[in-house]
C-alpha positions as a printed Julia matrix, in Angstrom:
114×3 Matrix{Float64}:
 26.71    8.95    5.15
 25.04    6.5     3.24
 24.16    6.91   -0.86
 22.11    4.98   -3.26
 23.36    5.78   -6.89
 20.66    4.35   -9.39
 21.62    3.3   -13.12
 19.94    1.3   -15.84
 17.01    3.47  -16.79
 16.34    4.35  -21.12
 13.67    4.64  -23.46
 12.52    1.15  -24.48
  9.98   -0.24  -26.75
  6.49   -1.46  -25.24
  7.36   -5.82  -24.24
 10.91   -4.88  -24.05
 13.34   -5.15  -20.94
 15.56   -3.28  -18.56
 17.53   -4.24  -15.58
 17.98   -1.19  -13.2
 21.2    -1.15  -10.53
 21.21    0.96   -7.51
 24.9     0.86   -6.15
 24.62    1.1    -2.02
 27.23    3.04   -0.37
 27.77    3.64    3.64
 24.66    1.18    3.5
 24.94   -2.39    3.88
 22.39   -3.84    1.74
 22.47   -7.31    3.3
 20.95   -6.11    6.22
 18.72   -3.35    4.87
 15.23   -3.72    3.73
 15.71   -2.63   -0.23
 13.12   -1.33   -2.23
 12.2     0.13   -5.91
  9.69    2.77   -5.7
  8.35    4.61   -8.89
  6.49    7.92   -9.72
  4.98    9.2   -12.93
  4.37   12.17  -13.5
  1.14   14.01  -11.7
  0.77   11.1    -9.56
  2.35    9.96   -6.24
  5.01    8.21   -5.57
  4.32    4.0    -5.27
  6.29    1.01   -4.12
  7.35   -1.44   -7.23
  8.85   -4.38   -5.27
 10.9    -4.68   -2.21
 13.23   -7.31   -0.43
 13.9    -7.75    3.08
 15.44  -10.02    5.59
 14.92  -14.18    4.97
 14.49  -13.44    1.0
 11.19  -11.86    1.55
  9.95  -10.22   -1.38
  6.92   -8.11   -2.2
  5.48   -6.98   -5.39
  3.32   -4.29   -6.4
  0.25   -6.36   -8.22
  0.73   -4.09  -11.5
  4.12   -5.71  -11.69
  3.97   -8.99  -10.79
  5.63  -11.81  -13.0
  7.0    -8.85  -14.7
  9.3    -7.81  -12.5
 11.8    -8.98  -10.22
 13.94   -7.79   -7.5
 17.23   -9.04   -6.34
 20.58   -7.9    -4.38
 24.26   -9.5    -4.92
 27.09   -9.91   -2.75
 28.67   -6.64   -4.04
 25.95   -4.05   -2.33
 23.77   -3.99   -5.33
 20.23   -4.44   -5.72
 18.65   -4.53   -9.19
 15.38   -4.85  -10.51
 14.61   -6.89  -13.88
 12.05   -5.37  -15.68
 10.46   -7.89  -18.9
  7.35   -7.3   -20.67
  7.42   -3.31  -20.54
  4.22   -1.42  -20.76
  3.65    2.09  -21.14
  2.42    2.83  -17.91
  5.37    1.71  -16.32
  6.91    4.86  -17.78
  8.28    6.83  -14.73
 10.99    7.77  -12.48
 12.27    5.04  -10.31
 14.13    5.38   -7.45
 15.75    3.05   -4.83
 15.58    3.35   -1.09
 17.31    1.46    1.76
 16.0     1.01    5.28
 18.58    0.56    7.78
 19.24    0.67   11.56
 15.6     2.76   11.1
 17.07    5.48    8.66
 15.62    5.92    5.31
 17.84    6.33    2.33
 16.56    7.22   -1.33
 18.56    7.59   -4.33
 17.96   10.39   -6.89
 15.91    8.38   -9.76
 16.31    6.92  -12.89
 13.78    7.52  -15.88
 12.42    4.74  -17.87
 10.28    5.58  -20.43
  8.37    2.84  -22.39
  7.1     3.75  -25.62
  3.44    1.92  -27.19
């Protein structure tokens, strides 16, 4: 049974930084396409950045050269977060496909305050 246990998430002042973990477990993140999605609250959930296969990486255009997504040898995938704003304040939460099953962690909050 795979799990995705995120970590990371605080309260931070507006052009500050956080680097979220999500520890992968049952999942081999080498092989997975790993993503950061984020949701605030009233509106739906949206994709933040993801990495897949051959170092492709995609960014959502609200975060890019803000953020930046990455994975380590030890089944890890983090995102870097620089130049907070407050609208970046939500929940984010990791997710793993693999082998065609979808995995999603339960969420970390990150609130940036102006």
């Amino acid at each position: 049974q795979g799990q995705l246990v995120e970590s990371g998430g605080g309260l931070v002042q507006a052009g500050g930084s956080l680097r979220l973990s999500c520890a992968a477990s049952g999942i081999s993140v080498s092989i997975s396409t790993m993503a950061w999605h984020r949701q605030a609250p009233g509106k739906q959930r949206e994709l933040v950045a993801l990495t897949a296969g051959g170092g492709v990486t995609h960014y959502a255009d609200s975060v890019k050269g803000r953020f930046t997504i990455s994975r380590d040898n030890k089944n890890t995938v983090y995102l870097q977060m620089n130049s907070l704003k407050p609208e970046d304040t939500a929940v984010y939460y990791c997710n793993a496909l693999m082998l065609n099953r979808n995995y999603w962690g339960q969420g970390t909050q990150v609130t940036v305050s102006s």
